[in-house]
């Protein structure tokens, strides 16, 4: 046992080595430096946060403008397309003569509606949306008689009679606007934005219709999702300050009464205002169509790193005070060198394993000497605890094994099963007799007289008896065993096939009641014995199962739950590796989806005589 070193005369503590005048000078210098550095960093970080918010605003602005330009381009294509012009300008003696041209124009509009370019900048979590491209006909158009009377916000051709009272339609007819923009909900309560332009004849300039292009507002949401504000929100307003998109406001709700909206002056800029008692920074820009884009964020967002930077600066100054100065340097050297030697010593395996004692040091510093002695004492204690824990664990496992053997008395078990078999034969119950004989074989080969190794032939007999019992419980279960005669004497770790067959039945056939099939085969490849168990059940992910087999820290009950085996596929895998090495064990093979599961047991090929000689030599 280590002896505690008492603090002797001449040995002093660490704090007693510090000199007050030098320490006071270092404190003053580092405090001033830390305060100046923190102030500069805070200013730089706050400016950076403001620039990031402005860049986010510009990103959203550019992408929304791009989407609106795309809608304008679609409308411009319809307005300038000569084939569409001809379809609208044709005249007919009878209304039914316009049917072919009407459906041709309808098809062209449907094709334009499939150009889902608006979602190129959208969020990946929303469905692709198409344009809504519609043409509103004037009575002068030859297709007017074929068009429906009522307008629906979907792709199509409609009469203008249903839109005469619409504000945007009147604005276009009066010439106040060349391009009208508005938001509207569809009959299915879908929020949409629309753009409308008058269609004039390319030949004589007379008005022959109106082109409407609409898009789902979820495309706008996708842009905002790609440039979110941590604590603030975005807002898109139309010319009348109605909400087109808002993270905190409903579609088409009136935002003109909000204080920060009513304070906006000019086409763009930044203002500061109070919202719910907190100061917010409101940045805004006006789009080409007259709509306004707002980014609203609290000022606390831009200065959120002030406390963190101040705390880091204070911590840095405190750390610098502990290691700076000539006197401090001397003490650091005196402390770190002995500690380095101590760490080097404890990294040596022979010291940790208690084969070599920990080197003794006398540094003259009480704390370091005390640490060295305490660590030496700790090594002794840990070594004793390890030995005690190991001994107790071995004893516990031995007692459990003895208890298990006491519970399973082979002679009593076999005699009991023979008695049941005889009674069943005497009663004429052949099926019960067959079940009992199969169960006796399962236990006989499963217990294997406590031996680790068993011949492949006996292992096959054990799983065959188990499958006979399962056949009596599952009506449509068949199995086939393909075992070459030269492999019957091969030695394998016992009780490795039944858990895999059980796994196929419980897990693979959980959702299947007919046509259940299991195939067991064996072969030798390059000195390795490969036993394959195949089933036509629901299958499993072979890659995932192989990864779990490679994770030795996975709890057996977790793996069993995944594989569906009560015994534990991982238990089989670990026992094989325990007796023949980590390069062997179970291996799941990929099969076509819905074709079942295929797992192989890989072991070195050994004859039964070779294993018997090896076990005899180890006795």
mmCIF file of N, CA and C in Angstrom, residues 238-284:
data_model
loop_
_atom_site.group_PDB
_atom_site.id
_atom_site.type_symbol
_atom_site.label_atom_id
_atom_site.label_comp_id
_atom_site.label_asym_id
_atom_site.label_seq_id
_atom_site.Cartn_x
_atom_site.Cartn_y
_atom_site.Cartn_z
ATOM 1 N N UNK A 238 -49.050 42.704 -51.432
ATOM 2 C CA UNK A 238 -49.387 43.238 -52.747
ATOM 3 C C UNK A 238 -49.515 44.757 -52.676
ATOM 4 N N UNK A 239 -50.002 45.383 -53.768
ATOM 5 C CA UNK A 239 -50.067 46.856 -53.797
ATOM 6 C C UNK A 239 -50.987 47.414 -52.714
ATOM 7 N N UNK A 240 -51.981 46.631 -52.285
ATOM 8 C CA UNK A 240 -52.934 47.092 -51.280
ATOM 9 C C UNK A 240 -52.585 46.601 -49.874
ATOM 10 N N UNK A 241 -51.324 46.179 -49.694
ATOM 11 C CA UNK A 241 -50.826 45.701 -48.393
ATOM 12 C C UNK A 241 -51.593 44.481 -47.885
ATOM 13 N N UNK A 242 -52.082 43.670 -48.803
ATOM 14 C CA UNK A 242 -52.652 42.386 -48.422
ATOM 15 C C UNK A 242 -51.553 41.321 -48.469
ATOM 16 N N UNK A 243 -51.636 40.378 -47.568
ATOM 17 C CA UNK A 243 -50.581 39.382 -47.416
ATOM 18 C C UNK A 243 -50.679 38.343 -48.530
ATOM 19 N N UNK A 244 -49.613 38.235 -49.322
ATOM 20 C CA UNK A 244 -49.497 37.163 -50.312
ATOM 21 C C UNK A 244 -48.825 35.946 -49.676
ATOM 22 N N UNK A 245 -47.778 36.188 -48.902
ATOM 23 C CA UNK A 245 -47.144 35.105 -48.135
ATOM 24 C C UNK A 245 -46.620 35.697 -46.834
ATOM 25 N N UNK A 246 -46.896 35.054 -45.751
ATOM 26 C CA UNK A 246 -46.403 35.487 -44.451
ATOM 27 C C UNK A 246 -46.298 34.316 -43.516
ATOM 28 N N UNK A 247 -45.193 34.223 -42.806
ATOM 29 C CA UNK A 247 -44.982 33.128 -41.869
ATOM 30 C C UNK A 247 -45.842 33.285 -40.611
ATOM 31 N N UNK A 248 -46.353 34.507 -40.375
ATOM 32 C CA UNK A 248 -47.175 34.753 -39.198
ATOM 33 C C UNK A 248 -48.542 35.343 -39.528
ATOM 34 N N UNK A 249 -48.877 35.427 -40.828
ATOM 35 C CA UNK A 249 -50.133 36.042 -41.236
ATOM 36 C C UNK A 249 -50.811 35.165 -42.278
ATOM 37 N N UNK A 250 -52.144 35.225 -42.309
ATOM 38 C CA UNK A 250 -52.931 34.433 -43.253
ATOM 39 C C UNK A 250 -52.899 35.058 -44.642
ATOM 40 N N UNK A 251 -53.151 34.231 -45.618
ATOM 41 C CA UNK A 251 -53.174 34.670 -47.013
ATOM 42 C C UNK A 251 -54.297 35.682 -47.237
ATOM 43 N N UNK A 252 -53.949 36.824 -47.869
ATOM 44 C CA UNK A 252 -54.848 37.928 -48.222
ATOM 45 C C UNK A 252 -55.395 38.683 -47.017
ATOM 46 N N UNK A 253 -54.803 38.452 -45.819
ATOM 47 C CA UNK A 253 -55.206 39.272 -44.672
ATOM 48 C C UNK A 253 -54.638 40.681 -44.833
ATOM 49 N N UNK A 254 -55.305 41.650 -44.246
ATOM 50 C CA UNK A 254 -54.918 43.054 -44.392
ATOM 51 C C UNK A 254 -53.800 43.388 -43.413
ATOM 52 N N UNK A 255 -52.615 43.722 -43.969
ATOM 53 C CA UNK A 255 -51.472 44.062 -43.128
ATOM 54 C C UNK A 255 -51.216 45.566 -43.098
ATOM 55 N N UNK A 256 -52.070 46.349 -43.763
ATOM 56 C CA UNK A 256 -51.845 47.793 -43.824
ATOM 57 C C UNK A 256 -51.986 48.475 -42.485
ATOM 58 N N UNK A 257 -52.718 47.867 -41.544
ATOM 59 C CA UNK A 257 -52.914 48.476 -40.240
ATOM 60 C C UNK A 257 -51.771 48.166 -39.271
ATOM 61 N N UNK A 258 -50.861 47.281 -39.661
ATOM 62 C CA UNK A 258 -49.726 46.994 -38.793
ATOM 63 C C UNK A 258 -48.804 48.209 -38.734
ATOM 64 N N UNK A 259 -48.332 48.593 -37.540
ATOM 65 C CA UNK A 259 -47.520 49.813 -37.424
ATOM 66 C C UNK A 259 -46.277 49.790 -38.299
ATOM 67 N N UNK A 260 -45.596 48.644 -38.345
ATOM 68 C CA UNK A 260 -44.353 48.632 -39.110
ATOM 69 C C UNK A 260 -44.588 48.635 -40.611
ATOM 70 N N UNK A 261 -45.822 48.295 -41.068
ATOM 71 C CA UNK A 261 -46.144 48.386 -42.486
ATOM 72 C C UNK A 261 -46.534 49.811 -42.851
ATOM 73 N N UNK A 262 -47.308 50.452 -41.993
ATOM 74 C CA UNK A 262 -47.739 51.822 -42.277
ATOM 75 C C UNK A 262 -46.586 52.818 -42.239
ATOM 76 N N UNK A 263 -45.462 52.455 -41.596
ATOM 77 C CA UNK A 263 -44.316 53.355 -41.507
ATOM 78 C C UNK A 263 -43.392 53.272 -42.719
ATOM 79 N N UNK A 264 -43.634 52.318 -43.621
ATOM 80 C CA UNK A 264 -42.734 52.139 -44.767
ATOM 81 C C UNK A 264 -42.914 53.281 -45.759
ATOM 82 N N UNK A 265 -41.821 53.903 -46.111
ATOM 83 C CA UNK A 265 -41.820 55.015 -47.068
ATOM 84 C C UNK A 265 -40.782 54.725 -48.151
ATOM 85 N N UNK A 266 -41.167 54.994 -49.405
ATOM 86 C CA UNK A 266 -40.231 54.797 -50.491
ATOM 87 C C UNK A 266 -40.260 53.376 -51.020
ATOM 88 N N UNK A 267 -39.362 53.119 -51.976
ATOM 89 C CA UNK A 267 -39.312 51.815 -52.629
ATOM 90 C C UNK A 267 -38.532 50.788 -51.829
ATOM 91 N N UNK A 268 -37.547 51.207 -51.040
ATOM 92 C CA UNK A 268 -36.765 50.271 -50.244
ATOM 93 C C UNK A 268 -36.131 51.023 -49.092
ATOM 94 N N UNK A 269 -35.645 50.265 -48.111
ATOM 95 C CA UNK A 269 -35.000 50.895 -46.968
ATOM 96 C C UNK A 269 -35.059 50.006 -45.740
ATOM 97 N N UNK A 270 -34.676 50.583 -44.599
ATOM 98 C CA UNK A 270 -34.657 49.856 -43.321
ATOM 99 C C UNK A 270 -35.169 50.785 -42.237
ATOM 100 N N UNK A 271 -36.064 50.291 -41.396
ATOM 101 C CA UNK A 271 -36.568 51.077 -40.274
ATOM 102 C C UNK A 271 -36.490 50.229 -39.022
ATOM 103 N N UNK A 272 -36.543 50.900 -37.868
ATOM 104 C CA UNK A 272 -36.607 50.219 -36.585
ATOM 105 C C UNK A 272 -37.897 50.627 -35.896
ATOM 106 N N UNK A 273 -38.611 49.652 -35.356
ATOM 107 C CA UNK A 273 -39.901 49.916 -34.737
ATOM 108 C C UNK A 273 -40.123 48.928 -33.607
ATOM 109 N N UNK A 274 -41.120 49.233 -32.785
ATOM 110 C CA UNK A 274 -41.474 48.380 -31.659
ATOM 111 C C UNK A 274 -42.579 47.403 -32.077
ATOM 112 N N UNK A 275 -42.354 46.137 -31.783
ATOM 113 C CA UNK A 275 -43.366 45.109 -32.013
ATOM 114 C C UNK A 275 -43.475 44.292 -30.734
ATOM 115 N N UNK A 276 -44.646 44.347 -30.106
ATOM 116 C CA UNK A 276 -44.879 43.643 -28.838
ATOM 117 C C UNK A 276 -43.856 44.023 -27.784
ATOM 118 N N UNK A 277 -43.496 45.314 -27.762
ATOM 119 C CA UNK A 277 -42.584 45.813 -26.738
ATOM 120 C C UNK A 277 -41.118 45.577 -27.016
ATOM 121 N N UNK A 278 -40.778 44.942 -28.137
ATOM 122 C CA UNK A 278 -39.384 44.668 -28.479
ATOM 123 C C UNK A 278 -39.022 45.396 -29.759
ATOM 124 N N UNK A 279 -37.786 45.888 -29.828
ATOM 125 C CA UNK A 279 -37.331 46.629 -30.997
ATOM 126 C C UNK A 279 -36.983 45.675 -32.123
ATOM 127 N N UNK A 280 -37.559 45.931 -33.315
ATOM 128 C CA UNK A 280 -37.327 45.106 -34.494
ATOM 129 C C UNK A 280 -36.714 45.960 -35.608
ATOM 130 N N UNK A 281 -35.919 45.304 -36.439
ATOM 131 C CA UNK A 281 -35.386 45.935 -37.644
ATOM 132 C C UNK A 281 -36.193 45.403 -38.829
ATOM 133 N N UNK A 282 -36.782 46.329 -39.615
ATOM 134 C CA UNK A 282 -37.612 45.969 -40.752
ATOM 135 C C UNK A 282 -36.908 46.427 -42.027
ATOM 136 N N UNK A 283 -36.507 45.457 -42.846
ATOM 137 C CA UNK A 283 -35.903 45.746 -44.149
ATOM 138 C C UNK A 283 -36.933 45.446 -45.233
ATOM 139 N N UNK A 284 -37.066 46.344 -46.223
ATOM 140 C CA UNK A 284 -38.087 46.156 -47.254
ATOM 141 C C UNK A 284 -37.547 46.584 -48.612
#
